[in-house]
Tab-separated table of C-alpha atoms in Angstrom:
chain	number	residue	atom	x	y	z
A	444	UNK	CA	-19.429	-13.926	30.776
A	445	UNK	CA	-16.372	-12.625	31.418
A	446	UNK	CA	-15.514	-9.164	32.319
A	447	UNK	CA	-13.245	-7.940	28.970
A	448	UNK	CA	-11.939	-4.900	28.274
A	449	UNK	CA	-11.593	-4.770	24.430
A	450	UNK	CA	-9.438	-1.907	23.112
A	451	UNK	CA	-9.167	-2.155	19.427
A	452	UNK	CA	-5.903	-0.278	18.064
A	453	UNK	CA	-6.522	-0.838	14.487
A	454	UNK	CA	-2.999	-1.693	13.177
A	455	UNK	CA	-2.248	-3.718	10.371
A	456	UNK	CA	-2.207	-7.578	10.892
A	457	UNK	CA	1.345	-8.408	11.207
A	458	UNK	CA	1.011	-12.146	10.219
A	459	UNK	CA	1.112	-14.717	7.772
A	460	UNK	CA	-1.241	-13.852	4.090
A	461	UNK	CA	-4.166	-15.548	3.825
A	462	UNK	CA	-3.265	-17.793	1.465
A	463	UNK	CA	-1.223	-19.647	3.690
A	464	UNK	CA	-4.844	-21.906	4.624
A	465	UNK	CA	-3.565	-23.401	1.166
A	466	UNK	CA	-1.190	-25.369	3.256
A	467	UNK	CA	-3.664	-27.369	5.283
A	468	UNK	CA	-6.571	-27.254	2.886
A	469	UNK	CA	-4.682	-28.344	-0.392
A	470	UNK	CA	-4.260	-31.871	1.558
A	471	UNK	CA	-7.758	-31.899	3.673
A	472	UNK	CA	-9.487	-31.639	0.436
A	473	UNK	CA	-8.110	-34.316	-1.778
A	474	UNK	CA	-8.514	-34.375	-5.353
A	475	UNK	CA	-8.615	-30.519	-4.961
A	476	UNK	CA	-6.574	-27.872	-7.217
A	477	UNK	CA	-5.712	-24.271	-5.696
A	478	UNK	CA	-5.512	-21.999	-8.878
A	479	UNK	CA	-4.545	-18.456	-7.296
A	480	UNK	CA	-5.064	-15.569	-8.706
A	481	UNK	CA	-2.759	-12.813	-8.113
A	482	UNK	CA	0.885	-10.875	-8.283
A	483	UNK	CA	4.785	-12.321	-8.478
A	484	UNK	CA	4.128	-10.965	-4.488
A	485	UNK	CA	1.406	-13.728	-3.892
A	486	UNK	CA	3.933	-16.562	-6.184
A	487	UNK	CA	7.459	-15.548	-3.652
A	488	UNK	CA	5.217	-16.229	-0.578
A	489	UNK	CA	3.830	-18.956	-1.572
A	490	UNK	CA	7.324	-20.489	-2.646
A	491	UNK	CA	8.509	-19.636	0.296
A	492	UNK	CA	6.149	-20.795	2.783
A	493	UNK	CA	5.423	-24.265	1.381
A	494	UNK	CA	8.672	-24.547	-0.254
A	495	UNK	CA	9.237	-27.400	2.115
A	496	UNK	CA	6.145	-29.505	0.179
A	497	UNK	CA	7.606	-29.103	-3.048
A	498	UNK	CA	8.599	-33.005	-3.193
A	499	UNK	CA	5.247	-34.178	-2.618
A	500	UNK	CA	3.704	-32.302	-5.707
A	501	UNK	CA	1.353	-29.840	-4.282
A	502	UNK	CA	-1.746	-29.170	-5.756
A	503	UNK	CA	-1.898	-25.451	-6.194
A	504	UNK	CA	-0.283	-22.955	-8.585
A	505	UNK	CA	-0.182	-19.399	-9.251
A	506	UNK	CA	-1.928	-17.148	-12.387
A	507	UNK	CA	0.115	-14.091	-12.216
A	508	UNK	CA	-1.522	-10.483	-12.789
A	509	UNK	CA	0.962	-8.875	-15.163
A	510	UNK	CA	1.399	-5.156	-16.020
A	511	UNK	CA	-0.364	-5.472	-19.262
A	512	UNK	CA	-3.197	-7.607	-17.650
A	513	UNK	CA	-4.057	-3.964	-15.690
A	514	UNK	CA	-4.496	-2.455	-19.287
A	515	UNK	CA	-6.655	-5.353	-20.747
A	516	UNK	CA	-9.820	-3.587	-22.086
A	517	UNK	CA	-12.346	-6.204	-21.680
A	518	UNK	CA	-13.116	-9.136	-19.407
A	519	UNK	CA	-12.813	-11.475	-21.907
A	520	UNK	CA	-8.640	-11.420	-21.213
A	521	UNK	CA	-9.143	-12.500	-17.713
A	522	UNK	CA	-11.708	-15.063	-18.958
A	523	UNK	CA	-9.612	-16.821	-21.743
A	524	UNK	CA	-6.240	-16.511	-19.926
A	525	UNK	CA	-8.015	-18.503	-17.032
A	526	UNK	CA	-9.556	-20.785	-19.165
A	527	UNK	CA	-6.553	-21.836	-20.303
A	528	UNK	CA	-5.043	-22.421	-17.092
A	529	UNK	CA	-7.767	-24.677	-16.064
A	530	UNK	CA	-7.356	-26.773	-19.026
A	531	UNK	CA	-3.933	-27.326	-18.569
A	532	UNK	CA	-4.669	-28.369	-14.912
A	533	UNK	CA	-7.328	-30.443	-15.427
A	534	UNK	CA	-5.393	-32.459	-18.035
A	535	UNK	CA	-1.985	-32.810	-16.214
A	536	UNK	CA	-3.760	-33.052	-12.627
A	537	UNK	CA	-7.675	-33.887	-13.438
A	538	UNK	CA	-8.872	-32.716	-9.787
A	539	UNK	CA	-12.269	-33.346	-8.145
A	540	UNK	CA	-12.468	-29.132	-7.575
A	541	UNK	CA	-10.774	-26.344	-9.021
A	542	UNK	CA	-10.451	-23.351	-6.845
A	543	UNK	CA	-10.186	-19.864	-7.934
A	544	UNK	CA	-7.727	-18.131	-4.938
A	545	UNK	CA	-9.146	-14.161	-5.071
A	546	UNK	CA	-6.096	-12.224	-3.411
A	547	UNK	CA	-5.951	-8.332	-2.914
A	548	UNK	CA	-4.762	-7.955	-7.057
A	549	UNK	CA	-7.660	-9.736	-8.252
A	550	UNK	CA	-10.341	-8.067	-5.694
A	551	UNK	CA	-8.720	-4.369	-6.076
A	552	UNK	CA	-8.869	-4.566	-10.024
A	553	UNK	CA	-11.960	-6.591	-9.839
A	554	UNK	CA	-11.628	-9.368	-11.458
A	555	UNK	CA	-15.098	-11.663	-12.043
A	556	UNK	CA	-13.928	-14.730	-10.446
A	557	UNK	CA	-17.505	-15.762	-8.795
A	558	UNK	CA	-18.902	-15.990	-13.220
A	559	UNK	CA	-15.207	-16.846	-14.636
A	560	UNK	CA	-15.860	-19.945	-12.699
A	561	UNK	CA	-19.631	-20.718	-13.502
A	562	UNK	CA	-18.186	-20.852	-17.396
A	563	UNK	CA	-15.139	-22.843	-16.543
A	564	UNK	CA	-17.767	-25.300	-14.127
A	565	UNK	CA	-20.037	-26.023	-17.240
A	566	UNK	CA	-17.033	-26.529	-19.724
A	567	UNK	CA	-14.794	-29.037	-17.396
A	568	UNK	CA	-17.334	-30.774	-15.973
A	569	UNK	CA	-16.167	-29.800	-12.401
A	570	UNK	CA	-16.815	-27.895	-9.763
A	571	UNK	CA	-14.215	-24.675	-10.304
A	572	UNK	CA	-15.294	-22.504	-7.427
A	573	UNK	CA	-14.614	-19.055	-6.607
A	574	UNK	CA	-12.792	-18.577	-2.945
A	575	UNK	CA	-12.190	-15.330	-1.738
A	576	UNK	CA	-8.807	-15.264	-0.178
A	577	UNK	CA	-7.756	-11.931	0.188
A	578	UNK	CA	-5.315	-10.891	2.871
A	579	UNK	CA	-6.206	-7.067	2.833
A	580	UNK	CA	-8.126	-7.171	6.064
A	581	UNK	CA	-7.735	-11.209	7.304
A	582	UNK	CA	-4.813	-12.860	8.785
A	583	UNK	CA	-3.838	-16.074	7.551
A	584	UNK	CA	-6.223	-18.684	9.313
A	585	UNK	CA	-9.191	-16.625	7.702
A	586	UNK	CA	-8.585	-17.834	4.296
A	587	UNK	CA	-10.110	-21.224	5.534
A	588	UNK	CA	-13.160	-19.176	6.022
A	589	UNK	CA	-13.605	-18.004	2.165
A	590	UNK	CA	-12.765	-21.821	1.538
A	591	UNK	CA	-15.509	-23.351	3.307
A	592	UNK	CA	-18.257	-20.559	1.812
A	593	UNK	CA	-17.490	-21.430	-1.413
A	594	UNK	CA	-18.033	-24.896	-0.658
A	595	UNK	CA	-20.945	-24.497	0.805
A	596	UNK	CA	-22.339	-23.111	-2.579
A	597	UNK	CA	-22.254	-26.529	-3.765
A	598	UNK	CA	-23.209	-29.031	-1.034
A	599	UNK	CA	-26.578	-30.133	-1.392
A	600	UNK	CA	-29.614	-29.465	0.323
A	601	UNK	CA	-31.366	-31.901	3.350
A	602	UNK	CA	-33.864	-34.368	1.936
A	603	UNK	CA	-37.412	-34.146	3.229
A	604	UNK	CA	-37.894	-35.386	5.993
A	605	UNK	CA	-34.137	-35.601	7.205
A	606	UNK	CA	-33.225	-36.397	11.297
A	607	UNK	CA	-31.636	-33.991	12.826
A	608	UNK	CA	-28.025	-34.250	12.800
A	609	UNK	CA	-24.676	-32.959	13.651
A	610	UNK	CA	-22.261	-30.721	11.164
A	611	UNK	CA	-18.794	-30.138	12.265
A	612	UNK	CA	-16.915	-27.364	10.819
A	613	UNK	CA	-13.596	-26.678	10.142
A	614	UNK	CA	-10.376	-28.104	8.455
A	615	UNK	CA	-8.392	-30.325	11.735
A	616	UNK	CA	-5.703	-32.910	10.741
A	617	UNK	CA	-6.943	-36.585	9.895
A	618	UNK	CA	-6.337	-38.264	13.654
A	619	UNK	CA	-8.024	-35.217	15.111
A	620	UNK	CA	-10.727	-35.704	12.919
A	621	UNK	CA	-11.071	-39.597	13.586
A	622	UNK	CA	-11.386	-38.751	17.567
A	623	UNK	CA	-13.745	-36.434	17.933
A	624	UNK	CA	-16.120	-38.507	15.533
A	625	UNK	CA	-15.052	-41.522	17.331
A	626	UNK	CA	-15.424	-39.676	20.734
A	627	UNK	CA	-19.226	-38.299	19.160
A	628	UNK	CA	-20.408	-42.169	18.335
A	629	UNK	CA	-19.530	-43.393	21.757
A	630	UNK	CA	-21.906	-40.355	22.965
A	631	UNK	CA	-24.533	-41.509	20.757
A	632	UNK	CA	-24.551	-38.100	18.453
A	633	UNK	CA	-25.717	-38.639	14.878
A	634	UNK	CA	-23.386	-36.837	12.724
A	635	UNK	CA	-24.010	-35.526	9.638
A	636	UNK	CA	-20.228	-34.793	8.179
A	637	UNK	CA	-17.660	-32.906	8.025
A	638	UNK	CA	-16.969	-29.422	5.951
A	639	UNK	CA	-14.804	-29.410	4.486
A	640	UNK	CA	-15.146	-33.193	3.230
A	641	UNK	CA	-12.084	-35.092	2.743
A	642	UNK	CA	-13.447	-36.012	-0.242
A	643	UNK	CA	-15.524	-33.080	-2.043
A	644	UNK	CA	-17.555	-35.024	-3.888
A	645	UNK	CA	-19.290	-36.445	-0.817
A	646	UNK	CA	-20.341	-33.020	0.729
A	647	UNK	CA	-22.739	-33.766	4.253
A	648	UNK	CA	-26.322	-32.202	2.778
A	649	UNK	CA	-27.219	-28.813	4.720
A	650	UNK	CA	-30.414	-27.473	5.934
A	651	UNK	CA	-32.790	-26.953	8.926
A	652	UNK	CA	-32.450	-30.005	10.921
A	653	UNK	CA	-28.651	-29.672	10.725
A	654	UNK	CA	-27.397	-28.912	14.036
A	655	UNK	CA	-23.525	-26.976	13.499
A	656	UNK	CA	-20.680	-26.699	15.930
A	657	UNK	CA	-17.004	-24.762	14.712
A	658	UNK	CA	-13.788	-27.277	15.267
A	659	UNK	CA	-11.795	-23.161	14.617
A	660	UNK	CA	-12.481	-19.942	16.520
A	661	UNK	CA	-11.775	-18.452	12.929
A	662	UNK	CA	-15.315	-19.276	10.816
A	663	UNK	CA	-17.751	-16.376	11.800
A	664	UNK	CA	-18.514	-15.917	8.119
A	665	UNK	CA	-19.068	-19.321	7.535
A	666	UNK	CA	-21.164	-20.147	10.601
A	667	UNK	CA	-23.495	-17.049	9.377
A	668	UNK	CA	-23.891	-18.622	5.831
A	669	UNK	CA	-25.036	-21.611	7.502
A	670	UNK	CA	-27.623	-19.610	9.807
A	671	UNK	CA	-28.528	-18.181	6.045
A	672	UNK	CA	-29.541	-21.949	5.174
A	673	UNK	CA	-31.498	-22.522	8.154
A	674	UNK	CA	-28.902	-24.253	10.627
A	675	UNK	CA	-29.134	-24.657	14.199
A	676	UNK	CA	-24.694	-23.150	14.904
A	677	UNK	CA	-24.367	-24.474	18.721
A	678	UNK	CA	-22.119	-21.610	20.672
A	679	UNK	CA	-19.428	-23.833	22.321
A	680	UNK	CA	-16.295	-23.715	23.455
A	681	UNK	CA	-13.364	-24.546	20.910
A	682	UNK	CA	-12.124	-27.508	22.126
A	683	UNK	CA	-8.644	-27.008	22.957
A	684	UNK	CA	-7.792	-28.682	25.979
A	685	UNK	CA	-8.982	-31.291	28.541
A	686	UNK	CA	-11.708	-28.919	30.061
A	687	UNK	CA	-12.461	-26.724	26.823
A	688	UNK	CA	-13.236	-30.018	25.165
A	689	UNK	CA	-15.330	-31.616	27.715
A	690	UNK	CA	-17.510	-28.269	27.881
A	691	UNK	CA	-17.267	-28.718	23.934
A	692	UNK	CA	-19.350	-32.111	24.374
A	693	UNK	CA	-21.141	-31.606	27.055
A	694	UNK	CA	-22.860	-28.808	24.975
A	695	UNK	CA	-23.641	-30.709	22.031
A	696	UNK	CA	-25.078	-33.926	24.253
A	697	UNK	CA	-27.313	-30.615	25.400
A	698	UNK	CA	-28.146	-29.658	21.995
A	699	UNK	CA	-29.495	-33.331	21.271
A	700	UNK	CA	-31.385	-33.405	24.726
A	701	UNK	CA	-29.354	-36.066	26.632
A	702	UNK	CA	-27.223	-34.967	29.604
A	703	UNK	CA	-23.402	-35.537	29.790
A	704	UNK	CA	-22.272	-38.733	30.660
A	705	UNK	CA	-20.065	-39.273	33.954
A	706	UNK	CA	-17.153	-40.728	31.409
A	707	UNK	CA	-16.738	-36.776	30.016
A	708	UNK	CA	-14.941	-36.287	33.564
A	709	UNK	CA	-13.096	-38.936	33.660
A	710	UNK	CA	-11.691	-38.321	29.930
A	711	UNK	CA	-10.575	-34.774	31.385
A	712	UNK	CA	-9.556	-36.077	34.567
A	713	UNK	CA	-7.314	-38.573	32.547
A	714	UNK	CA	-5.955	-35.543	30.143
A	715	UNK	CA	-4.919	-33.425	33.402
A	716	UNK	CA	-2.807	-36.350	34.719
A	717	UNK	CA	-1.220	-36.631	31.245
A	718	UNK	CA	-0.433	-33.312	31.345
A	719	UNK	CA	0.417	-33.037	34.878
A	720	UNK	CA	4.248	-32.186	34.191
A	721	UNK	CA	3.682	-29.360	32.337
A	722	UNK	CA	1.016	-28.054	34.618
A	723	UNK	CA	3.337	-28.247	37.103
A	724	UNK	CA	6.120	-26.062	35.121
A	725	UNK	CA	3.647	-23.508	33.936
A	726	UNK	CA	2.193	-22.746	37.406
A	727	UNK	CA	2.789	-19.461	38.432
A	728	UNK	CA	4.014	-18.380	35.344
A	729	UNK	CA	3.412	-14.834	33.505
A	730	UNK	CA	2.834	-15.304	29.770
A	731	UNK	CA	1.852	-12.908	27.231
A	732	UNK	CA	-0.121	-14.193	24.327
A	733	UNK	CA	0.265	-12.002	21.070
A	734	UNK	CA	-0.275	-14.728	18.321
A	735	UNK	CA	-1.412	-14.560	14.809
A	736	UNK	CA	-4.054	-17.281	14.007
A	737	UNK	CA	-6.805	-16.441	15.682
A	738	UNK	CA	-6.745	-19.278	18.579
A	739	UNK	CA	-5.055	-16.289	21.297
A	740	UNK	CA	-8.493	-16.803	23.118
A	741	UNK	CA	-8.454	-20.430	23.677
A	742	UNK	CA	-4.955	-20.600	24.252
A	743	UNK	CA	-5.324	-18.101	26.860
A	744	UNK	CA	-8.043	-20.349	28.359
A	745	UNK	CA	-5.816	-23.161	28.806
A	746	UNK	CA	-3.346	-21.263	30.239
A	747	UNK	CA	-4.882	-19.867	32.939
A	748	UNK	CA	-6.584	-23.599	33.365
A	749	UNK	CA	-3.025	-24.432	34.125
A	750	UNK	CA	-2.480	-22.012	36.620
A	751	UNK	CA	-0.123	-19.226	34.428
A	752	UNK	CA	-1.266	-15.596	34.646
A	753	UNK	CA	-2.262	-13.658	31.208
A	754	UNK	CA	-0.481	-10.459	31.146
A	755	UNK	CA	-0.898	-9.268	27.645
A	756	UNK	CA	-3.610	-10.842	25.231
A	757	UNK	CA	-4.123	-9.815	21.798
A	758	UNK	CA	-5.968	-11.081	18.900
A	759	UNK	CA	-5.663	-9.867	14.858
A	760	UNK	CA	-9.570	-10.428	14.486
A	761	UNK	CA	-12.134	-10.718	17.934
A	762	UNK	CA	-15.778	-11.053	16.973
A	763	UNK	CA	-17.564	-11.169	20.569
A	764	UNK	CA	-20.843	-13.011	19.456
A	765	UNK	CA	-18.812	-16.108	17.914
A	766	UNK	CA	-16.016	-16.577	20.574
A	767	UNK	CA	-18.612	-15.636	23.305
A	768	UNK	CA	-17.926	-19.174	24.784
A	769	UNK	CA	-14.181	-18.826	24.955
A	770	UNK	CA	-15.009	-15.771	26.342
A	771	UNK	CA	-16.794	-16.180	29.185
A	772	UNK	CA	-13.678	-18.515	30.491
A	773	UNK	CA	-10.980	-15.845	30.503
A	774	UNK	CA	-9.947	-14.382	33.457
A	775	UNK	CA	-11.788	-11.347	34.870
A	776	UNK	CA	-10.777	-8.438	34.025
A	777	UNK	CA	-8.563	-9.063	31.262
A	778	UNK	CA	-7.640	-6.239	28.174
A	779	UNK	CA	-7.341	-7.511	25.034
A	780	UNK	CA	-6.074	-5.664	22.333
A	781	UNK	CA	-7.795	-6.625	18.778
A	782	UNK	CA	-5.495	-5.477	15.883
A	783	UNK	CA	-2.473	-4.262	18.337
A	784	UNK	CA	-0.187	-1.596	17.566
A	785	UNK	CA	2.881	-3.994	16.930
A	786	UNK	CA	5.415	-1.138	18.084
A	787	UNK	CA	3.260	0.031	21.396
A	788	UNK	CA	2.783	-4.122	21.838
A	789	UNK	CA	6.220	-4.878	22.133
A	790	UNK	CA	7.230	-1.885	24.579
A	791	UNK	CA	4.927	-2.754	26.548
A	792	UNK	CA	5.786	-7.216	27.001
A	793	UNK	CA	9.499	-6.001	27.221
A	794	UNK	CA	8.606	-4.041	29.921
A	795	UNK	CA	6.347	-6.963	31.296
A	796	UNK	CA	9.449	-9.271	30.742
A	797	UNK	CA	6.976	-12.156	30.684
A	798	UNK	CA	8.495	-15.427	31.371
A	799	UNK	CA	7.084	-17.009	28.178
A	800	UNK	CA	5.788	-14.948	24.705
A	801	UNK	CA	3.776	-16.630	22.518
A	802	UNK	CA	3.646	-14.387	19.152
A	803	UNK	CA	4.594	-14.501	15.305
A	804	UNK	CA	7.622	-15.344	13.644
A	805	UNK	CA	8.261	-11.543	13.128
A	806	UNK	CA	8.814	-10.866	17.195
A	807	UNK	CA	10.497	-14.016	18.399
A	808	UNK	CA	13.886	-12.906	17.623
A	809	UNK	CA	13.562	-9.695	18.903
A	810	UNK	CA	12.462	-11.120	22.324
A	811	UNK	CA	14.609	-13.460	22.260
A	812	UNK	CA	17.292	-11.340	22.179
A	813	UNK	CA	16.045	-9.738	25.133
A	814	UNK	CA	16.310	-12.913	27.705
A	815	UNK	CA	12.364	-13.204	26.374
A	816	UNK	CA	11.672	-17.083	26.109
A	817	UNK	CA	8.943	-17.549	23.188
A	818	UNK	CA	7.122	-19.674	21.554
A	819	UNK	CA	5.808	-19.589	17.734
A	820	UNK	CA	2.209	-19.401	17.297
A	821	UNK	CA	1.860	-20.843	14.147
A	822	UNK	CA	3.190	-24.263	15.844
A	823	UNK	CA	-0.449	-24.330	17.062
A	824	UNK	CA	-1.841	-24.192	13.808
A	825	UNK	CA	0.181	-26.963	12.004
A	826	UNK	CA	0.075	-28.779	15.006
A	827	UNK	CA	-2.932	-31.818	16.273
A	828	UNK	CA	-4.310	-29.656	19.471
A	829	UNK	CA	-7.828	-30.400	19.778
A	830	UNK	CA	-9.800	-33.037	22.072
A	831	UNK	CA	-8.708	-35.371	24.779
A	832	UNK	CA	-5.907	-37.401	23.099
A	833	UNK	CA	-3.747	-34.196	21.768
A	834	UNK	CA	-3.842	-32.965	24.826
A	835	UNK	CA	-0.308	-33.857	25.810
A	836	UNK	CA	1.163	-32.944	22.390
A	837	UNK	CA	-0.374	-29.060	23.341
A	838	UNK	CA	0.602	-28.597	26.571
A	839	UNK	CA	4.162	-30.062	25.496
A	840	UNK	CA	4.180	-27.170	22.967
A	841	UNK	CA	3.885	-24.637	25.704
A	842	UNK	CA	6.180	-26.266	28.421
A	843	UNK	CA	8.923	-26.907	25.665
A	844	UNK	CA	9.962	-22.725	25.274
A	845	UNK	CA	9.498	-22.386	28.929
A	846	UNK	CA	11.841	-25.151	29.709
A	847	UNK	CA	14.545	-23.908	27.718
A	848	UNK	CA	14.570	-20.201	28.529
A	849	UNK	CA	14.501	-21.587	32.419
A	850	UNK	CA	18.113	-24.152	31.348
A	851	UNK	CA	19.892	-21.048	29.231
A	852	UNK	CA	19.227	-18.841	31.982
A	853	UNK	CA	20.561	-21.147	34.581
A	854	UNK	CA	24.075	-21.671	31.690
A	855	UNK	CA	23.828	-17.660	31.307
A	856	UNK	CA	23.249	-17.861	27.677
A	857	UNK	CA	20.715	-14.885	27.260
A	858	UNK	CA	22.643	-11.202	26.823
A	859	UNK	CA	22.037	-9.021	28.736
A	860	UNK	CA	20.934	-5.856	26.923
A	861	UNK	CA	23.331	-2.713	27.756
A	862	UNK	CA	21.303	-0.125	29.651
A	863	UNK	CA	20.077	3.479	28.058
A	864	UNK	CA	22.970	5.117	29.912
A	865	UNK	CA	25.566	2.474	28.162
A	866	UNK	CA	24.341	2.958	25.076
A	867	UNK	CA	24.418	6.889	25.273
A	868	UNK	CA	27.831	6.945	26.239
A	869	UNK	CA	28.843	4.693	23.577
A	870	UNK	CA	27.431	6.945	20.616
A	871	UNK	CA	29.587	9.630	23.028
A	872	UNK	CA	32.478	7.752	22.616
């Protein structure tokens, strides 16, 4: 394993609400319904982030906490009012699942969701399931965690008698999804399903001769509510990239006693080549990765795979025992901060002047403004990046920033920032 110096700072996440895993899980789960339970706060951000789906009739709506809700005497209120949300719902929309979104109003007033939704299961006829969503202490790739629990409180258990099987986990997009199953039938891997199911009425059964293996770096709590129900969870590497998703493979031929076939190479071989422009750009290069969603560490991997250096790595959430694959392939010696001080953090890349930033919409601009080129981490969340055949589409996402910050400084676009002394004698003046 690599040699990592952690240094936790203990700052607040400065990303994204965790109900933004709404955005990817409202259309991985079809026939689902998103009922979220919260404040007008919860309601602006979610108009605002997915404000660009609003034509396609998302599935997920907001139950807003008033004023006089906080003075409700009984638990009844919460109860009834809910009740006849669902009701409306399931007779304008009549979804396979009903989820009930907990955000930080509902947990800090503590509202029953987990029993609210046994009653409203037995009276619709549906699974209405309580998801835990909260963004006091997650950023926003987490909530896909509190998802896939309460999922897992309704997928059956393994017949008697059962082979042993594989379980992937994890929300990917639909082509992603269709390679790495297709990839796992050529190696001759029984699989099992996938949580979350497209289709939630066909959840994969669960139990001990499941074998379990995380498509996200972002399901620790999850992956330890499937230990709960006996599973075999397989430590691999996330498999992000040509060699991350070989290793990725190679462990789960392992895990089913056969060795690695010969055509694993080649398959990363041929993603290199693919690749091989980009490579060639980011060679050399010094790039500071200060993301939001929880894939820092893998994205780090790659690149230093591709030959940049890592100057500054940071992570909202690092739990060593689940990412101890992506881990071990860092470079030695590396610090990386775990809930940065977003101040101290971005004295210290200006200072770095790294030739490409990848962070969160809230410290692009003011790198950019600095002759800092950078990239948006939350492209890599909304984007296909895992296994052989995305390969091209991830390293593009990296090369693209880079490229451009190397053609404006050629033109002399960037400003230049006035020194300390410039400044001073301006105020003078």
């Amino acid at each position: 394993m690599a040699s990592l110096n952690v240094i936790r700072e203990a700052s607040c996440a400065e990303g994204f609400c965790s109900l933004g895993c709404i955005a990817w899980l409202y259309r991985k789960i079809r026939g689902s319904f998103f009922l979220i339970v919260g404040s007008h706060t919860c309601q602006y951000f979610m108009q605002s982030a997915l404000s660009v789906m609003i034509f396609s009739e998302p599935r997920f709506a907001t139950a807003i906490i008033e004023e006089s809700d906080l003075a409700a005497k009984t638990a009844d209120f919460a109860h009834l009012e809910l009740d006849r949300i669902v009701g409306d719902i399931v007779r304008e929309y009549n979804p396979t699942i009903i989820f009930l979104v907990g955000t930080c109003p509902a947990e800090i007033i503590k509202v029953d969701l987990q029993n609210i939704g046994e009653m409203l299961t037995q009276k619709y006829a549906r699974p209405v399931m309580f998801a835990p969503v909260s963004g006091l202490e997650h950023t926003f790739t987490q909530g896909e965690d509190g998802v896939l629990q309460a999922l897992l409180t309704i997928s059956p258990e393994e017949a008697p008698g059962t082979p042993r099987e594989l379980l992937l986990v994890g929300a990917v997009g639909d082509l992603v999804e269709d390679e790495i199953l297709e990839q796992l039938a050529a190696l001759e891997i029984p699989v099992r399903g996938v949580l979350p199911a497209r289709d939630p009425r066909r959840l994969p059964a669960i139990g001990p001769n499941t074998v379990a293996v995380a498509l996200q770096p972002y399901l620790s709590m999850t992956m330890n509510a499937l230990k709960r129900r006996g599973v075999e969870v397989l430590a691999c590497r996330t498999p992000i990239g040509p060699a991350a998703t070989r290793q990725f493979y190679e462990a789960i031929r392992r895990a089913f006693g056969k060795e690695p076939p010969a055509s694993l190479a080649t398959l990363e071989a041929e993603a290199w080549e693919r690749i091989g422009p980009e490579r060639e750009m980011l060679i050399g290069k010094r790039v500071a990765i200060i993301g939001d969603n929880l894939l820092e560490l893998p994205i780090a991997n790659l690149l230093h795979e591709m030959g940049a250096e890592i100057v500054e790595l940071s992570t909202p959430y690092f739990n060593r025992k689940a990412m101890a694959a992506d881990v071990a392939c860092l470079p030695e010696g590396l610090t990386l901060y775990e809930k940065p001080d977003v101040i101290a953090q971005a004295e210290r890349v200006i200072a770095l002047k790294p030739d490409l930033t990848i962070c969160g919409l809230g410290l692009a601009n003011p790198f950019e403004s600095r002759g800092l080129p950078t990239k948006w981490s939350i492209e890599f969340t909304f984007t296909p990046i895992h296994g052989f055949k995305h390969a091209k589409d991830l390293a593009e996402i990296i090369a693209r920033p880079v490229r451009r910050g190397n053609l404006m400084a050629q033109r002399g676009w960037y400003v230049s920032q006035p020194t300390d002394a410039a400044r001073a004698g301006s105020a003078t003046a």
